[in-house]
Amino acid sequence: MKNINKYLQEVDEHIKNKNYNDAFTLCNNILSINSNNIEAIFKAGYCSYKLKKYDISMMHFVRASLLEKFNINKAIYKYYIGRCYDCFGAYKEALEYFKNAYNLDNSNKYYTLWIGITYAKTAVNDIDYNNSLMYLSMSLGSEDYLVYGYIGFCHFQLGNYNKAITYLDKSVKLKDDDYLSRYYLGNAYFIIQLYDKALEHLSEAVKLKDDDFNNWFSLGLLNKVIDENTLSDECFEKARNIALNNDNIEESLNCFIKLADYQNDEYLNYLYLGICYAKLESYKDAMHYLLKSIDINNKYDNNYLAYHWIGYINYMDSEYEDAVKYLEKSVSLNSYNEENYMTFLWIGDCYFKLGNYKKASINLKKSLELKDDEPDAYKVMSELYLKMGMKDKYRHYRNKYKSLIKNDDTDMNDFYNKWNDYFQDNYYTIENSIFENEVLKQKAFENKIDIKKIYNNALGFCNECNEDIVLDESYYNAKKVDISYFINFLFQDINLNDLYNLYSYSTEKK
C-alpha cells in the first residue's frame, strides 16, 4: 500500500506537468499490484484521454464505473465516457452518457454544458436547438465563453440574429481569439446588412484562422456585395486553394459547388468541380464541368488538366480512341510536367488495347523514363511483350513488376500482432462487452447579388426569423446549412476543459 500511495503521488506530479505517458505507465504499475485500485484506473483513463487514445480511455472509465460506489465520481466517469464518444463522432451515445452524469450529479455545470453542446451539434430542427438553449442556460459559470458562444450559435440557426449577435459578442469579449465566434458574429451582421460590423468580424476571423474555407468564402461574398470585386476575387482564390488542398473529396466538392455558384466566370471552379466528381467516379457530372471549364477558358495552354481528366474518364470507360485523343492533347499542352508518367502509361495502355503495339511501346517507355518505379507500367509492358511473343522481355518486365509490388505490400497481420502484444503487455482483462460496441469497431463537415439570396443559397442558413428583420419572402424559403464540416471545431479550446481536479479519492473529500 505504501508503494501504491507513492506511485499515485508521482502520477499526480506527472499529470500536473502534462507528462501523460509517464503517468499512464505508473498507473499500470499500480494496477499490476492491485488491479481494482479505482484511483489508478481513473487516472489511467484520464491520461489515455489526454493522449487521445479514446478507446483505451473508455475501457478504464467503464471499469472504474463498475467498481465505484460514490455517485459524484461515477458521474465523472460517465462524463469522460461521453467525451470519448464525442471524439468518435458518436453523438447519440455521448448525449446519453452526459445525461447519465447529470442525473448522478445535477450540481455540475459541465454536464449541462455538454448536453447543450451535443444537442447543438446534432440539431436537425428547432426543437433540438431549443433543447440546447435550455441546458446551456443552466451552464453559466462553467466555461462562459463556450456557453455564450453556443447560445449565440443556436440563435443564429434559429434565425434570431439580434439575439445571436448579443451572445456571440459576449463570447468574443471573454475570448477574442476564437475564430468561429467571430465567423458567426460576422455572418449575423452580414445577414442584417450591417456591413461594416460584418467586415470587422469576418476579417478578424480570417486573421485568426487563415486556412478555413468558410472564413474566406464569407469574406468573398461580403466584398462582392459591397462592390469590392477585386478583394472578392482574392478571397475566393484563397478559399479555392484551401478547398483544393482538402484531402476529403466530398468536402472539396461542396466547396467548389459554392464557388461555382457565386463566381461563375472562373473556369478553375468548374475544373476542380469536374476533378472532384471524377475522383468520386461520377463521370457524367465530371465530364459536364470539365467541358464547361474548357468552354469558359479559351486559352488552350491552360486547359491541359481538363483534357487530362477527360482522357482519364474515357480511359476508365474503355473509350480508348477518345481517351488517346484527350490525353495526347493534355501532354502536348504541358509536355514538361513530370507527372505525365501516368498520362503516358494510360496512352500506352490504350494503344495496346487498340492493337497498336508500336505506339504502345513508345508511350510506355516515356512513362518509365519519367518514373522508373511505377509497377503498372512494367505490368502493361510485360503484357505487351507477351502479346508480341518476346518472352525474354516479357519475363524481364514481369519480374520487375513483381519485385516492385512485393516492396509495396503491407503485412497487416504483423500490425495486428504487434497491437495485440502491446495490449497484453499494458492492460488488464476487462469486460468483453466494451469491445462489442459498434462505435469502437468502426472507429478507426449579375455583378451584385442580393444579400438575402446569397445567404439563402450559398450558406443556406436557418430560415425562421423571430425578430423584426424585414426580408423578402424568398428569404424565408431558404434551406438550412449543412454544418457538419466545421461543427466539430466550434470554439477552439473546447477540449481543454476537464474535470480531473474535481475527482475525489479520499473519504474526507467524498
PDB file of N, CA and C in Angstrom, residues 430-475:
ATOM      1  N   ILE A 430     -10.585  -6.879 -19.137  1.00  0.00           N
ATOM      2  CA  ILE A 430     -11.769  -6.053 -18.891  1.00  0.00           C
ATOM      3  C   ILE A 430     -12.973  -6.705 -19.548  1.00  0.00           C
ATOM      4  N   GLU A 431     -14.154  -6.312 -19.143  1.00  0.00           N
ATOM      5  CA  GLU A 431     -15.367  -6.948 -19.635  1.00  0.00           C
ATOM      6  C   GLU A 431     -15.424  -6.924 -21.156  1.00  0.00           C
ATOM      7  N   ASN A 432     -15.767  -8.052 -21.747  1.00  0.00           N
ATOM      8  CA  ASN A 432     -15.821  -8.152 -23.204  1.00  0.00           C
ATOM      9  C   ASN A 432     -16.866  -7.236 -23.813  1.00  0.00           C
ATOM     10  N   SER A 433     -17.831  -6.811 -23.008  1.00  0.00           N
ATOM     11  CA  SER A 433     -18.922  -6.014 -23.557  1.00  0.00           C
ATOM     12  C   SER A 433     -18.430  -4.720 -24.178  1.00  0.00           C
ATOM     13  N   ILE A 434     -17.317  -4.166 -23.670  1.00  0.00           N
ATOM     14  CA  ILE A 434     -16.845  -2.885 -24.210  1.00  0.00           C
ATOM     15  C   ILE A 434     -16.388  -3.042 -25.654  1.00  0.00           C
ATOM     16  N   PHE A 435     -15.908  -4.274 -26.010  1.00  0.00           N
ATOM     17  CA  PHE A 435     -15.431  -4.478 -27.367  1.00  0.00           C
ATOM     18  C   PHE A 435     -16.569  -4.721 -28.346  1.00  0.00           C
ATOM     19  N   GLU A 436     -17.767  -4.954 -27.808  1.00  0.00           N
ATOM     20  CA  GLU A 436     -18.907  -5.212 -28.678  1.00  0.00           C
ATOM     21  C   GLU A 436     -19.524  -3.929 -29.189  1.00  0.00           C
ATOM     22  N   ASN A 437     -19.040  -2.792 -28.691  1.00  0.00           N
ATOM     23  CA  ASN A 437     -19.625  -1.523 -29.088  1.00  0.00           C
ATOM     24  C   ASN A 437     -19.313  -1.216 -30.545  1.00  0.00           C
ATOM     25  N   GLU A 438     -20.337  -0.905 -31.315  1.00  0.00           N
ATOM     26  CA  GLU A 438     -20.171  -0.696 -32.749  1.00  0.00           C
ATOM     27  C   GLU A 438     -19.296   0.514 -33.058  1.00  0.00           C
ATOM     28  N   VAL A 439     -19.337   1.513 -32.181  1.00  0.00           N
ATOM     29  CA  VAL A 439     -18.522   2.711 -32.426  1.00  0.00           C
ATOM     30  C   VAL A 439     -17.049   2.353 -32.418  1.00  0.00           C
ATOM     31  N   LEU A 440     -16.646   1.503 -31.458  1.00  0.00           N
ATOM     32  CA  LEU A 440     -15.247   1.119 -31.380  1.00  0.00           C
ATOM     33  C   LEU A 440     -14.851   0.237 -32.559  1.00  0.00           C
ATOM     34  N   LYS A 441     -15.792  -0.581 -33.024  1.00  0.00           N
ATOM     35  CA  LYS A 441     -15.479  -1.431 -34.166  1.00  0.00           C
ATOM     36  C   LYS A 441     -15.247  -0.582 -35.423  1.00  0.00           C
ATOM     37  N   GLN A 442     -15.992   0.456 -35.572  1.00  0.00           N
ATOM     38  CA  GLN A 442     -15.960   1.227 -36.809  1.00  0.00           C
ATOM     39  C   GLN A 442     -15.084   2.489 -36.737  1.00  0.00           C
ATOM     40  N   LYS A 443     -14.517   2.689 -35.535  1.00  0.00           N
ATOM     41  CA  LYS A 443     -13.701   3.897 -35.366  1.00  0.00           C
ATOM     42  C   LYS A 443     -12.495   3.824 -36.296  1.00  0.00           C
ATOM     43  N   ALA A 444     -11.879   3.836 -36.282  1.00  0.00           N
ATOM     44  CA  ALA A 444     -10.546   3.716 -36.821  1.00  0.00           C
ATOM     45  C   ALA A 444     -10.367   5.006 -37.590  1.00  0.00           C
ATOM     46  N   PHE A 445     -16.532  17.380 -41.302  1.00  0.00           N
ATOM     47  CA  PHE A 445     -18.125  18.575 -42.230  1.00  0.00           C
ATOM     48  C   PHE A 445     -17.637  19.127 -43.567  1.00  0.00           C
ATOM     49  N   GLU A 446     -25.276  38.081 -61.863  1.00  0.00           N
ATOM     50  CA  GLU A 446     -25.229  39.512 -62.095  1.00  0.00           C
ATOM     51  C   GLU A 446     -24.122  40.126 -61.274  1.00  0.00           C
ATOM     52  N   ASN A 447     -23.505  41.237 -61.423  1.00  0.00           N
ATOM     53  CA  ASN A 447     -22.304  41.653 -60.732  1.00  0.00           C
ATOM     54  C   ASN A 447     -22.550  41.829 -59.255  1.00  0.00           C
ATOM     55  N   LYS A 448     -23.747  42.221 -58.849  1.00  0.00           N
ATOM     56  CA  LYS A 448     -24.054  42.399 -57.439  1.00  0.00           C
ATOM     57  C   LYS A 448     -25.216  41.490 -57.096  1.00  0.00           C
ATOM     58  N   ILE A 449     -25.044  40.679 -56.107  1.00  0.00           N
ATOM     59  CA  ILE A 449     -26.050  39.686 -55.756  1.00  0.00           C
ATOM     60  C   ILE A 449     -26.807  40.146 -54.534  1.00  0.00           C
ATOM     61  N   ASP A 450     -28.101  39.949 -54.534  1.00  0.00           N
ATOM     62  CA  ASP A 450     -28.922  40.326 -53.394  1.00  0.00           C
ATOM     63  C   ASP A 450     -28.476  39.570 -52.150  1.00  0.00           C
ATOM     64  N   ILE A 451     -28.285  40.276 -51.054  1.00  0.00           N
ATOM     65  CA  ILE A 451     -27.712  39.698 -49.852  1.00  0.00           C
ATOM     66  C   ILE A 451     -28.557  38.562 -49.293  1.00  0.00           C
ATOM     67  N   LYS A 452     -29.879  38.691 -49.350  1.00  0.00           N
ATOM     68  CA  LYS A 452     -30.719  37.623 -48.835  1.00  0.00           C
ATOM     69  C   LYS A 452     -30.568  36.350 -49.665  1.00  0.00           C
ATOM     70  N   LYS A 453     -30.483  36.533 -50.982  1.00  0.00           N
ATOM     71  CA  LYS A 453     -30.330  35.385 -51.854  1.00  0.00           C
ATOM     72  C   LYS A 453     -28.991  34.695 -51.620  1.00  0.00           C
ATOM     73  N   ILE A 454     -27.949  35.489 -51.386  1.00  0.00           N
ATOM     74  CA  ILE A 454     -26.638  34.913 -51.097  1.00  0.00           C
ATOM     75  C   ILE A 454     -26.716  33.980 -49.910  1.00  0.00           C
ATOM     76  N   TYR A 455     -27.319  34.453 -48.839  1.00  0.00           N
ATOM     77  CA  TYR A 455     -27.342  33.644 -47.632  1.00  0.00           C
ATOM     78  C   TYR A 455     -28.325  32.490 -47.711  1.00  0.00           C
ATOM     79  N   ASN A 456     -29.373  32.662 -48.477  1.00  0.00           N
ATOM     80  CA  ASN A 456     -30.291  31.540 -48.647  1.00  0.00           C
ATOM     81  C   ASN A 456     -29.636  30.410 -49.424  1.00  0.00           C
ATOM     82  N   ASN A 457     -28.972  30.763 -50.515  1.00  0.00           N
ATOM     83  CA  ASN A 457     -28.476  29.754 -51.435  1.00  0.00           C
ATOM     84  C   ASN A 457     -27.032  29.344 -51.176  1.00  0.00           C
ATOM     85  N   ALA A 458     -26.186  30.310 -50.821  1.00  0.00           N
ATOM     86  CA  ALA A 458     -24.775  29.996 -50.642  1.00  0.00           C
ATOM     87  C   ALA A 458     -24.498  29.355 -49.305  1.00  0.00           C
ATOM     88  N   LEU A 459     -25.027  29.924 -48.245  1.00  0.00           N
ATOM     89  CA  LEU A 459     -24.771  29.397 -46.909  1.00  0.00           C
ATOM     90  C   LEU A 459     -25.949  28.601 -46.384  1.00  0.00           C
ATOM     91  N   GLY A 460     -27.149  28.867 -46.897  1.00  0.00           N
ATOM     92  CA  GLY A 460     -28.315  28.088 -46.504  1.00  0.00           C
ATOM     93  C   GLY A 460     -28.673  28.212 -45.052  1.00  0.00           C
ATOM     94  N   PHE A 461     -28.379  29.339 -44.425  1.00  0.00           N
ATOM     95  CA  PHE A 461     -28.633  29.468 -43.001  1.00  0.00           C
ATOM     96  C   PHE A 461     -30.127  29.453 -42.702  1.00  0.00           C
ATOM     97  N   CYS A 462     -30.423  29.272 -41.415  1.00  0.00           N
ATOM     98  CA  CYS A 462     -31.784  28.998 -40.958  1.00  0.00           C
ATOM     99  C   CYS A 462     -32.785  30.031 -41.459  1.00  0.00           C
ATOM    100  N   ASN A 463     -33.968  29.570 -41.789  1.00  0.00           N
ATOM    101  CA  ASN A 463     -34.923  30.413 -42.488  1.00  0.00           C
ATOM    102  C   ASN A 463     -35.987  31.038 -41.605  1.00  0.00           C
ATOM    103  N   GLU A 464     -36.081  30.645 -40.353  1.00  0.00           N
ATOM    104  CA  GLU A 464     -37.117  31.208 -39.496  1.00  0.00           C
ATOM    105  C   GLU A 464     -36.529  32.332 -38.659  1.00  0.00           C
ATOM    106  N   CYS A 465     -37.079  33.516 -38.793  1.00  0.00           N
ATOM    107  CA  CYS A 465     -36.571  34.668 -38.046  1.00  0.00           C
ATOM    108  C   CYS A 465     -37.666  35.164 -37.121  1.00  0.00           C
ATOM    109  N   ASN A 466     -37.393  35.156 -35.809  1.00  0.00           N
ATOM    110  CA  ASN A 466     -38.401  35.545 -34.828  1.00  0.00           C
ATOM    111  C   ASN A 466     -38.298  37.005 -34.426  1.00  0.00           C
ATOM    112  N   GLU A 467     -37.376  37.740 -35.069  1.00  0.00           N
ATOM    113  CA  GLU A 467     -37.183  39.127 -34.695  1.00  0.00           C
ATOM    114  C   GLU A 467     -37.626  40.044 -35.828  1.00  0.00           C
ATOM    115  N   ASP A 468     -37.618  41.322 -35.557  1.00  0.00           N
ATOM    116  CA  ASP A 468     -38.165  42.294 -36.501  1.00  0.00           C
ATOM    117  C   ASP A 468     -37.144  42.658 -37.559  1.00  0.00           C
ATOM    118  N   ILE A 469     -36.856  41.707 -38.453  1.00  0.00           N
ATOM    119  CA  ILE A 469     -35.985  41.965 -39.588  1.00  0.00           C
ATOM    120  C   ILE A 469     -36.836  41.840 -40.836  1.00  0.00           C
ATOM    121  N   VAL A 470     -36.879  42.870 -41.631  1.00  0.00           N
ATOM    122  CA  VAL A 470     -37.741  42.879 -42.810  1.00  0.00           C
ATOM    123  C   VAL A 470     -36.971  42.281 -43.977  1.00  0.00           C
ATOM    124  N   LEU A 471     -37.442  41.131 -44.465  1.00  0.00           N
ATOM    125  CA  LEU A 471     -36.811  40.449 -45.578  1.00  0.00           C
ATOM    126  C   LEU A 471     -37.889  40.028 -46.563  1.00  0.00           C
ATOM    127  N   ASP A 472     -37.477  39.838 -47.809  1.00  0.00           N
ATOM    128  CA  ASP A 472     -38.480  39.421 -48.783  1.00  0.00           C
ATOM    129  C   ASP A 472     -38.831  37.954 -48.568  1.00  0.00           C
ATOM    130  N   GLU A 473     -39.912  37.519 -49.240  1.00  0.00           N
ATOM    131  CA  GLU A 473     -40.454  36.191 -48.985  1.00  0.00           C
ATOM    132  C   GLU A 473     -39.478  35.090 -49.345  1.00  0.00           C
ATOM    133  N   SER A 474     -38.621  35.334 -50.364  1.00  0.00           N
ATOM    134  CA  SER A 474     -37.695  34.286 -50.764  1.00  0.00           C
ATOM    135  C   SER A 474     -36.714  33.952 -49.658  1.00  0.00           C
ATOM    136  N   TYR A 475     -36.480  34.913 -48.785  1.00  0.00           N
ATOM    137  CA  TYR A 475     -35.554  34.675 -47.676  1.00  0.00           C
ATOM    138  C   TYR A 475     -36.065  33.576 -46.764  1.00  0.00           C
TER     139      TYR A 475
END
